[in-house]
PDB file of C-alpha atoms in Angstrom:
ATOM      1  CA  MET A   1       9.432   7.764  22.063  1.00  0.00           C
ATOM      2  CA  GLY A   2       7.933   6.407  18.879  1.00  0.00           C
ATOM      3  CA  ASN A   3       4.977   4.863  20.746  1.00  0.00           C
ATOM      4  CA  ILE A   4       4.437   8.108  22.652  1.00  0.00           C
ATOM      5  CA  LEU A   5       4.315   9.965  19.357  1.00  0.00           C
ATOM      6  CA  SER A   6       1.701   7.582  17.988  1.00  0.00           C
ATOM      7  CA  ARG A   7      -0.374   8.114  21.143  1.00  0.00           C
ATOM      8  CA  ILE A   8      -0.090  11.878  20.678  1.00  0.00           C
ATOM      9  CA  GLN A   9      -1.488  11.356  17.180  1.00  0.00           C
ATOM     10  CA  GLU A  10      -4.328   9.287  18.659  1.00  0.00           C
ATOM     11  CA  ILE A  11      -5.232  12.163  20.988  1.00  0.00           C
ATOM     12  CA  ALA A  12      -5.265  14.594  18.067  1.00  0.00           C
ATOM     13  CA  ILE A  13      -7.492  12.271  16.046  1.00  0.00           C
ATOM     14  CA  LYS A  14      -9.899  11.755  18.948  1.00  0.00           C
ATOM     15  CA  GLU A  15     -10.040  15.523  19.512  1.00  0.00           C
ATOM     16  CA  GLY A  16     -10.655  16.082  15.806  1.00  0.00           C
ATOM     17  CA  ILE A  17      -7.729  18.465  15.438  1.00  0.00           C
ATOM     18  CA  THR A  18      -4.526  18.567  13.422  1.00  0.00           C
ATOM     19  CA  ILE A  19      -1.069  18.216  14.920  1.00  0.00           C
ATOM     20  CA  THR A  20      -0.495  21.881  14.074  1.00  0.00           C
ATOM     21  CA  ALA A  21      -3.547  22.837  16.147  1.00  0.00           C
ATOM     22  CA  MET A  22      -2.250  20.735  19.031  1.00  0.00           C
ATOM     23  CA  GLU A  23       1.126  22.480  18.799  1.00  0.00           C
ATOM     24  CA  ARG A  24      -0.622  25.828  19.140  1.00  0.00           C
ATOM     25  CA  SER A  25      -2.688  24.643  22.098  1.00  0.00           C
ATOM     26  CA  ILE A  26       0.388  23.572  24.088  1.00  0.00           C
ATOM     27  CA  GLY A  27       2.401  26.674  23.195  1.00  0.00           C
ATOM     28  CA  ALA A  28       4.876  24.870  20.935  1.00  0.00           C
ATOM     29  CA  SER A  29       6.343  26.286  17.751  1.00  0.00           C
ATOM     30  CA  LYS A  30       4.993  24.976  14.468  1.00  0.00           C
ATOM     31  CA  GLY A  31       6.741  21.719  13.617  1.00  0.00           C
ATOM     32  CA  VAL A  32       7.803  20.687  17.138  1.00  0.00           C
ATOM     33  CA  LEU A  33       5.459  17.693  17.151  1.00  0.00           C
ATOM     34  CA  SER A  34       5.018  17.146  13.406  1.00  0.00           C
ATOM     35  CA  ARG A  35       8.775  16.925  12.776  1.00  0.00           C
ATOM     36  CA  ALA A  36       9.202  14.464  15.637  1.00  0.00           C
ATOM     37  CA  ILE A  37       6.340  12.305  14.332  1.00  0.00           C
ATOM     38  CA  ALA A  38       7.627  12.379  10.761  1.00  0.00           C
ATOM     39  CA  ASN A  39      11.231  11.612  11.745  1.00  0.00           C
ATOM     40  CA  GLY A  40      10.610   9.407  14.800  1.00  0.00           C
ATOM     41  CA  THR A  41      12.698  11.682  17.044  1.00  0.00           C
ATOM     42  CA  ASP A  42      12.276  12.583  20.706  1.00  0.00           C
ATOM     43  CA  ILE A  43      10.409  15.584  22.087  1.00  0.00           C
ATOM     44  CA  GLN A  44      11.115  17.473  25.287  1.00  0.00           C
ATOM     45  CA  SER A  45       9.329  16.344  28.459  1.00  0.00           C
ATOM     46  CA  LYS A  46       7.787  19.804  28.904  1.00  0.00           C
ATOM     47  CA  TRP A  47       5.663  19.243  25.810  1.00  0.00           C
ATOM     48  CA  LEU A  48       4.349  15.988  27.265  1.00  0.00           C
ATOM     49  CA  GLN A  49       3.492  17.846  30.463  1.00  0.00           C
ATOM     50  CA  ASN A  50       1.706  20.543  28.470  1.00  0.00           C
ATOM     51  CA  ILE A  51      -0.289  17.912  26.580  1.00  0.00           C
ATOM     52  CA  VAL A  52      -1.392  16.316  29.851  1.00  0.00           C
ATOM     53  CA  GLU A  53      -2.374  19.719  31.269  1.00  0.00           C
ATOM     54  CA  ASN A  54      -4.209  20.903  28.150  1.00  0.00           C
ATOM     55  CA  TYR A  55      -5.971  17.601  27.491  1.00  0.00           C
ATOM     56  CA  PRO A  56      -6.986  16.439  30.981  1.00  0.00           C
ATOM     57  CA  LEU A  57      -9.370  13.759  29.717  1.00  0.00           C
ATOM     58  CA  TYR A  58      -6.417  11.595  28.721  1.00  0.00           C
ATOM     59  CA  SER A  59      -4.374   9.484  31.100  1.00  0.00           C
ATOM     60  CA  ALA A  60      -0.785  10.622  31.619  1.00  0.00           C
ATOM     61  CA  ASP A  61       0.207   7.035  32.411  1.00  0.00           C
ATOM     62  CA  TRP A  62      -1.310   5.854  29.130  1.00  0.00           C
ATOM     63  CA  LEU A  63       0.385   8.651  27.173  1.00  0.00           C
ATOM     64  CA  ILE A  64       3.851   7.944  28.565  1.00  0.00           C
ATOM     65  CA  THR A  65       3.811   4.163  29.084  1.00  0.00           C
ATOM     66  CA  GLY A  66       0.880   2.920  27.029  1.00  0.00           C
ATOM     67  CA  ARG A  67      -0.559   1.152  30.086  1.00  0.00           C
ATOM     68  CA  GLY A  68      -4.182   1.351  31.119  1.00  0.00           C
ATOM     69  CA  SER A  69      -6.993   3.245  29.450  1.00  0.00           C
ATOM     70  CA  MET A  70      -6.613   6.175  27.117  1.00  0.00           C
ATOM     71  CA  LEU A  71      -9.274   8.164  29.002  1.00  0.00           C
ATOM     72  CA  ARG A  72      -8.890   8.818  32.710  1.00  0.00           C
ATOM     73  CA  HIS A  73     -12.474   7.898  33.599  1.00  0.00           C
ATOM     74  CA  GLU A  74     -12.397   4.549  31.799  1.00  0.00           C
ATOM     75  CA  SER A  75     -12.125   1.402  33.852  1.00  0.00           C
ATOM     76  CA  THR A  76      -8.904  -0.540  33.456  1.00  0.00           C
ATOM     77  CA  SER A  77     -10.758  -3.832  33.599  1.00  0.00           C
ATOM     78  CA  THR A  78     -11.211  -5.599  30.289  1.00  0.00           C
ATOM     79  CA  ASN A  79     -13.967  -7.752  28.945  1.00  0.00           C
ATOM     80  CA  SER A  80     -14.121  -9.895  25.839  1.00  0.00           C
ATOM     81  CA  ALA A  81     -15.278  -7.004  23.632  1.00  0.00           C
ATOM     82  CA  SER A  82     -12.497  -4.623  24.701  1.00  0.00           C
ATOM     83  CA  THR A  83      -9.921  -7.391  24.440  1.00  0.00           C
ATOM     84  CA  ALA A  84     -11.069  -8.143  20.908  1.00  0.00           C
ATOM     85  CA  LEU A  85     -10.832  -4.455  20.011  1.00  0.00           C
ATOM     86  CA  LEU A  86      -7.306  -4.269  21.399  1.00  0.00           C
ATOM     87  CA  SER A  87      -6.200  -7.276  19.371  1.00  0.00           C
ATOM     88  CA  ILE A  88      -7.618  -5.705  16.226  1.00  0.00           C
ATOM     89  CA  ASN A  89      -5.816  -2.436  16.921  1.00  0.00           C
ATOM     90  CA  ASP A  90      -2.586  -4.320  17.559  1.00  0.00           C
ATOM     91  CA  ASN A  91      -2.824  -5.671  14.015  1.00  0.00           C
ATOM     92  CA  PHE A  92      -2.881  -2.189  12.498  1.00  0.00           C
ATOM     93  CA  VAL A  93      -0.199   0.436  12.083  1.00  0.00           C
ATOM     94  CA  SER A  94      -0.676   4.202  11.900  1.00  0.00           C
ATOM     95  CA  ILE A  95       0.940   5.862   8.891  1.00  0.00           C
ATOM     96  CA  PRO A  96       1.295   9.660   8.933  1.00  0.00           C
ATOM     97  CA  LEU A  97      -0.496  11.545   6.191  1.00  0.00           C
ATOM     98  CA  VAL A  98       1.961  14.332   5.500  1.00  0.00           C
ATOM     99  CA  ASP A  99       1.404  17.748   3.986  1.00  0.00           C
ATOM    100  CA  ILE A 100       3.478  17.308   0.862  1.00  0.00           C
ATOM    101  CA  SER A 101       2.236  17.293  -2.716  1.00  0.00           C
ATOM    102  CA  VAL A 102       4.223  14.820  -4.749  1.00  0.00           C
ATOM    103  CA  ALA A 103       4.984  16.231  -8.164  1.00  0.00           C
ATOM    104  CA  ALA A 104       3.408  14.109 -10.854  1.00  0.00           C
ATOM    105  CA  GLY A 105       4.895  16.425 -13.452  1.00  0.00           C
ATOM    106  CA  CYS A 106       8.277  17.124 -14.963  1.00  0.00           C
ATOM    107  CA  CYS A 107       9.131  20.235 -12.977  1.00  0.00           C
ATOM    108  CA  GLY A 108       8.394  19.129  -9.411  1.00  0.00           C
ATOM    109  CA  TYR A 109       6.770  21.021  -6.572  1.00  0.00           C
ATOM    110  CA  ASP A 110       8.578  22.890  -3.827  1.00  0.00           C
ATOM    111  CA  ASN A 111       8.018  21.369  -0.396  1.00  0.00           C
ATOM    112  CA  PRO A 112       8.570  22.702   3.121  1.00  0.00           C
ATOM    113  CA  ASP A 113      11.721  21.918   5.064  1.00  0.00           C
ATOM    114  CA  TYR A 114       9.791  19.452   7.179  1.00  0.00           C
ATOM    115  CA  LEU A 115       6.726  17.289   6.675  1.00  0.00           C
ATOM    116  CA  GLU A 116       3.665  18.473   8.568  1.00  0.00           C
ATOM    117  CA  VAL A 117       1.543  15.554   9.729  1.00  0.00           C
ATOM    118  CA  VAL A 118      -2.073  16.465   9.001  1.00  0.00           C
ATOM    119  CA  ASP A 119      -3.703  13.105   9.752  1.00  0.00           C
ATOM    120  CA  THR A 120      -3.004   9.392   9.947  1.00  0.00           C
ATOM    121  CA  ILE A 121      -4.175   6.382   8.006  1.00  0.00           C
ATOM    122  CA  LYS A 122      -4.351   2.918   9.552  1.00  0.00           C
ATOM    123  CA  MET A 123      -3.300  -0.129   7.583  1.00  0.00           C
ATOM    124  CA  PRO A 124      -3.046  -3.807   8.488  1.00  0.00           C
ATOM    125  CA  SER A 125       0.454  -4.513   9.755  1.00  0.00           C
ATOM    126  CA  SER A 126       0.647  -7.444   7.333  1.00  0.00           C
ATOM    127  CA  MET A 127       0.628  -4.952   4.437  1.00  0.00           C
ATOM    128  CA  VAL A 128       3.813  -3.140   5.485  1.00  0.00           C
ATOM    129  CA  HIS A 129       7.374  -4.069   6.414  1.00  0.00           C
ATOM    130  CA  ASN A 130       8.181  -4.100  10.109  1.00  0.00           C
ATOM    131  CA  SER A 131      10.435  -1.328  11.476  1.00  0.00           C
ATOM    132  CA  LYS A 132      10.320   0.591   8.177  1.00  0.00           C
ATOM    133  CA  LYS A 133       9.309   4.248   7.903  1.00  0.00           C
ATOM    134  CA  TYR A 134       6.156   4.876   5.876  1.00  0.00           C
ATOM    135  CA  PHE A 135       4.313   8.003   4.765  1.00  0.00           C
ATOM    136  CA  CYS A 136       1.067   8.666   2.935  1.00  0.00           C
ATOM    137  CA  VAL A 137       1.376  11.463   0.363  1.00  0.00           C
ATOM    138  CA  ARG A 138      -0.962  13.064  -2.150  1.00  0.00           C
ATOM    139  CA  ILE A 139      -0.308  13.013  -5.884  1.00  0.00           C
ATOM    140  CA  LYS A 140      -0.516  16.287  -7.764  1.00  0.00           C
ATOM    141  CA  GLY A 141      -0.527  16.388 -11.543  1.00  0.00           C
ATOM    142  CA  GLU A 142      -1.267  14.211 -14.562  1.00  0.00           C
ATOM    143  CA  SER A 143       2.140  12.899 -15.592  1.00  0.00           C
ATOM    144  CA  MET A 144       1.531   9.423 -14.134  1.00  0.00           C
ATOM    145  CA  SER A 145      -1.976   9.121 -15.567  1.00  0.00           C
ATOM    146  CA  PRO A 146      -3.636   6.714 -16.158  1.00  0.00           C
ATOM    147  CA  THR A 147      -1.644   4.681 -13.601  1.00  0.00           C
ATOM    148  CA  LEU A 148      -1.777   7.252 -10.786  1.00  0.00           C
ATOM    149  CA  LEU A 149      -4.461   9.917 -10.856  1.00  0.00           C
ATOM    150  CA  ASP A 150      -4.330  13.507  -9.651  1.00  0.00           C
ATOM    151  CA  SER A 151      -5.369  14.039  -5.980  1.00  0.00           C
ATOM    152  CA  SER A 152      -5.040  10.334  -5.179  1.00  0.00           C
ATOM    153  CA  TYR A 153      -2.741   8.956  -2.475  1.00  0.00           C
ATOM    154  CA  VAL A 154       0.240   6.623  -2.317  1.00  0.00           C
ATOM    155  CA  ILE A 155       1.789   4.839   0.643  1.00  0.00           C
ATOM    156  CA  VAL A 156       5.562   5.130   0.321  1.00  0.00           C
ATOM    157  CA  ARG A 157       8.440   3.508   2.208  1.00  0.00           C
ATOM    158  CA  LEU A 158      11.620   5.434   2.899  1.00  0.00           C
ATOM    159  CA  LEU A 159      14.669   3.691   1.425  1.00  0.00           C
ATOM    160  CA  ASP A 160      18.042   3.607   3.079  1.00  0.00           C
ATOM    161  CA  ARG A 161      20.784   5.013   0.859  1.00  0.00           C
ATOM    162  CA  SER A 162      22.363   1.550   0.784  1.00  0.00           C
ATOM    163  CA  GLU A 163      19.261   0.300  -1.079  1.00  0.00           C
ATOM    164  CA  TRP A 164      19.528   2.784  -3.925  1.00  0.00           C
ATOM    165  CA  GLN A 165      21.805   0.790  -6.215  1.00  0.00           C
ATOM    166  CA  ASP A 166      19.527  -2.258  -6.049  1.00  0.00           C
ATOM    167  CA  MET A 167      16.274  -0.480  -6.886  1.00  0.00           C
ATOM    168  CA  PRO A 168      14.521  -2.511  -9.615  1.00  0.00           C
ATOM    169  CA  ASP A 169      13.718  -0.872 -12.938  1.00  0.00           C
ATOM    170  CA  GLN A 170      10.158   0.144 -13.828  1.00  0.00           C
ATOM    171  CA  HIS A 171       8.991   0.517 -10.223  1.00  0.00           C
ATOM    172  CA  ILE A 172       7.416   3.784  -9.055  1.00  0.00           C
ATOM    173  CA  TYR A 173       9.264   5.957  -6.546  1.00  0.00           C
ATOM    174  CA  VAL A 174       8.888   9.298  -4.829  1.00  0.00           C
ATOM    175  CA  ILE A 175      12.156  11.198  -5.173  1.00  0.00           C
ATOM    176  CA  SER A 176      13.048  14.448  -3.416  1.00  0.00           C
ATOM    177  CA  ASP A 177      16.036  16.433  -4.605  1.00  0.00           C
ATOM    178  CA  THR A 178      18.453  18.628  -2.687  1.00  0.00           C
ATOM    179  CA  ASP A 179      16.518  21.734  -3.772  1.00  0.00           C
ATOM    180  CA  GLY A 180      13.424  20.527  -1.892  1.00  0.00           C
ATOM    181  CA  ARG A 181      11.408  19.421  -4.921  1.00  0.00           C
ATOM    182  CA  SER A 182       9.601  16.088  -5.081  1.00  0.00           C
ATOM    183  CA  TYR A 183       8.644  13.862  -7.995  1.00  0.00           C
ATOM    184  CA  ILE A 184       6.722  10.629  -8.388  1.00  0.00           C
ATOM    185  CA  LYS A 185       8.071   8.704 -11.369  1.00  0.00           C
ATOM    186  CA  ARG A 186       8.686   5.305 -12.838  1.00  0.00           C
ATOM    187  CA  ILE A 187      12.450   4.888 -12.894  1.00  0.00           C
ATOM    188  CA  LYS A 188      15.300   3.166 -14.685  1.00  0.00           C
ATOM    189  CA  ASN A 189      18.115   2.613 -12.218  1.00  0.00           C
ATOM    190  CA  ARG A 190      21.492   3.568 -13.696  1.00  0.00           C
ATOM    191  CA  PHE A 191      23.291   4.220 -10.409  1.00  0.00           C
ATOM    192  CA  ARG A 192      25.774   1.348 -10.836  1.00  0.00           C
ATOM    193  CA  GLN A 193      26.709   2.120 -14.436  1.00  0.00           C
ATOM    194  CA  HIS A 194      26.448   5.891 -14.629  1.00  0.00           C
ATOM    195  CA  GLY A 195      25.433   7.299 -11.231  1.00  0.00           C
ATOM    196  CA  PHE A 196      21.957   8.578 -12.119  1.00  0.00           C
ATOM    197  CA  LEU A 197      18.273   7.663 -12.346  1.00  0.00           C
ATOM    198  CA  VAL A 198      16.094   8.011 -15.426  1.00  0.00           C
ATOM    199  CA  CYS A 199      12.735   9.439 -14.304  1.00  0.00           C
ATOM    200  CA  MET A 200       9.832   8.539 -16.597  1.00  0.00           C
ATOM    201  CA  SER A 201       6.168   9.525 -16.763  1.00  0.00           C
ATOM    202  CA  ASP A 202       3.421   7.042 -17.632  1.00  0.00           C
ATOM    203  CA  ASN A 203       1.506   9.735 -19.506  1.00  0.00           C
ATOM    204  CA  VAL A 204       1.939   9.186 -23.251  1.00  0.00           C
ATOM    205  CA  ASP A 205       2.240  12.943 -23.810  1.00  0.00           C
ATOM    206  CA  LYS A 206       6.036  13.060 -23.848  1.00  0.00           C
ATOM    207  CA  ILE A 207       6.117  16.646 -25.091  1.00  0.00           C
ATOM    208  CA  ASN A 208       4.658  17.912 -21.819  1.00  0.00           C
ATOM    209  CA  TYR A 209       6.030  15.086 -19.662  1.00  0.00           C
ATOM    210  CA  PRO A 210       9.510  14.200 -20.973  1.00  0.00           C
ATOM    211  CA  ASN A 211      11.945  11.847 -19.291  1.00  0.00           C
ATOM    212  CA  PHE A 212      14.754  13.404 -17.269  1.00  0.00           C
ATOM    213  CA  ASN A 213      17.779  12.269 -15.274  1.00  0.00           C
ATOM    214  CA  LEU A 214      18.720  12.907 -11.649  1.00  0.00           C
ATOM    215  CA  GLU A 215      22.322  12.459 -10.529  1.00  0.00           C
ATOM    216  CA  ALA A 216      22.962  10.710  -7.206  1.00  0.00           C
ATOM    217  CA  GLN A 217      24.369  13.889  -5.674  1.00  0.00           C
ATOM    218  CA  GLU A 218      21.168  15.748  -6.593  1.00  0.00           C
ATOM    219  CA  ILE A 219      18.946  13.347  -4.655  1.00  0.00           C
ATOM    220  CA  ASN A 220      17.996  13.800  -1.014  1.00  0.00           C
ATOM    221  CA  THR A 221      15.596  10.903  -0.348  1.00  0.00           C
ATOM    222  CA  ILE A 222      13.949   8.085  -2.280  1.00  0.00           C
ATOM    223  CA  LEU A 223      10.730   6.372  -1.214  1.00  0.00           C
ATOM    224  CA  HIS A 224       9.257   3.270  -2.816  1.00  0.00           C
ATOM    225  CA  ALA A 225       5.546   3.483  -3.699  1.00  0.00           C
ATOM    226  CA  GLU A 226       3.919   0.343  -2.293  1.00  0.00           C
ATOM    227  CA  TRP A 227       0.183   1.069  -2.130  1.00  0.00           C
ATOM    228  CA  TYR A 228      -2.163   3.355  -4.034  1.00  0.00           C
ATOM    229  CA  PHE A 229      -5.543   4.772  -2.982  1.00  0.00           C
ATOM    230  CA  SER A 230      -7.957   6.686  -5.166  1.00  0.00           C
ATOM    231  CA  ALA A 231     -11.628   7.629  -5.155  1.00  0.00           C
ATOM    232  CA  LYS A 232     -11.434   7.965  -8.936  1.00  0.00           C
ATOM    233  CA  MET A 233     -12.303   4.846 -10.920  1.00  0.00           C
ATOM    234  CA  PRO A 234     -12.303   5.740 -14.619  1.00  0.00           C
ATOM    235  CA  ASN A 235     -13.291   3.161 -17.211  1.00  0.00           C
ATOM    236  CA  LEU A 236      -9.970   2.849 -19.004  1.00  0.00           C
ATOM    237  CA  ASN A 237     -11.294   0.308 -21.491  1.00  0.00           C
ATOM    238  CA  GLU A 238     -14.074   2.663 -22.551  1.00  0.00           C
ATOM    239  CA  THR A 239     -11.569   5.488 -22.910  1.00  0.00           C
ATOM    240  CA  TYR A 240      -9.302   3.467 -25.170  1.00  0.00           C
ATOM    241  CA  TYR A 241     -12.202   2.020 -27.163  1.00  0.00           C
ATOM    242  CA  ASP A 242     -13.409   5.570 -27.798  1.00  0.00           C
ATOM    243  CA  LYS A 243      -9.958   6.472 -29.105  1.00  0.00           C
ATOM    244  CA  VAL A 244      -9.895   3.414 -31.363  1.00  0.00           C
ATOM    245  CA  ASN A 245     -13.362   4.225 -32.695  1.00  0.00           C
ATOM    246  CA  GLN A 246     -12.314   7.814 -33.352  1.00  0.00           C
ATOM    247  CA  LEU A 247      -9.212   6.569 -35.164  1.00  0.00           C
ATOM    248  CA  GLU A 248     -11.330   4.253 -37.314  1.00  0.00           C
ATOM    249  CA  ASP A 249     -13.655   7.148 -38.171  1.00  0.00           C
ATOM    250  CA  ASP A 250     -10.671   9.280 -39.146  1.00  0.00           C
ATOM    251  CA  MET A 251      -9.346   6.466 -41.349  1.00  0.00           C
ATOM    252  CA  ASP A 252     -12.720   6.186 -43.106  1.00  0.00           C
ATOM    253  CA  VAL A 253     -12.637   9.916 -43.826  1.00  0.00           C
ATOM    254  CA  MET A 254      -9.085   9.650 -45.172  1.00  0.00           C
ATOM    255  CA  LYS A 255     -10.040   6.695 -47.380  1.00  0.00           C
ATOM    256  CA  GLY A 256     -12.940   8.681 -48.805  1.00  0.00           C
ATOM    257  CA  GLN A 257     -10.642  11.613 -49.506  1.00  0.00           C
ATOM    258  CA  MET A 258      -8.117   9.317 -51.218  1.00  0.00           C
ATOM    259  CA  VAL A 259     -10.859   7.916 -53.463  1.00  0.00           C
ATOM    260  CA  GLN A 260     -11.860  11.457 -54.449  1.00  0.00           C
ATOM    261  CA  ILE A 261      -8.232  12.368 -55.192  1.00  0.00           C
ATOM    262  CA  GLN A 262      -7.788   9.254 -57.334  1.00  0.00           C
ATOM    263  CA  GLN A 263     -10.944  10.085 -59.278  1.00  0.00           C
ATOM    264  CA  LEU A 264      -9.699  13.634 -59.891  1.00  0.00           C
ATOM    265  CA  LEU A 265      -6.319  12.344 -61.073  1.00  0.00           C
ATOM    266  CA  ARG A 266      -7.966   9.919 -63.502  1.00  0.00           C
ATOM    267  CA  ALA A 267     -10.158  12.713 -64.827  1.00  0.00           C
ATOM    268  CA  ILE A 268      -7.099  14.904 -65.387  1.00  0.00           C
ATOM    269  CA  ASN A 269      -5.245  12.093 -67.179  1.00  0.00           C
ATOM    270  CA  VAL A 270      -8.193  11.470 -69.493  1.00  0.00           C
ATOM    271  CA  LYS A 271      -8.192  15.108 -70.583  1.00  0.00           C
TER     272      LYS A 271
END
């Protein structure tokens, strides 16, 4: 069913619509397709039939089996160009872009009970682990700045619960708790010793972004952040140089004030 689900996503992309819009067009409740895509679960055959009926340009045989052409009017014969395109596509994997804002802050953000797939992103298969479940999620907040910037994206891999105790320190993870809130944090793994994780922000403003702990029983899922995408490219060196220059200016002012104070003290002592 997993391959069928990826082909359903391909139809949605080619049509320029979201999975939610496709659900509406086939008369399905919101989440019928998006939950199946996110979780890799089966869907009822009637929804496949409705997709075929509502999107007649696409081959039913291709949708169900993956054989032949995607479009009904396309020839099934292949030439060197189409074969090359197929081999390129075979080297890529589709990762669902899900409608969930990862909390890059200390308080988290409430998320829906399921992940709505709003789009997909293709990545070379060599960049991901085979047979592992990946998602692309958007970062919201400034707590992981300057490492991860607000409104950027991370590719995360879902961890099996058996992997939790061996999570290395100082890596970045997306953690969802049993209350439905999600966080993206750098962690210290204390599961073996004490049964909790220390969640840390990269932002140096620890008053607004303090560390906090999550007990194992409070955690629903953990995903390892493996890739990061951002359209923002700030000059970090310039930022820090500006801060150093400002600090030097402040020191010069303080030195001048100290000289004035010393002169006043000497004048008082002379009197």
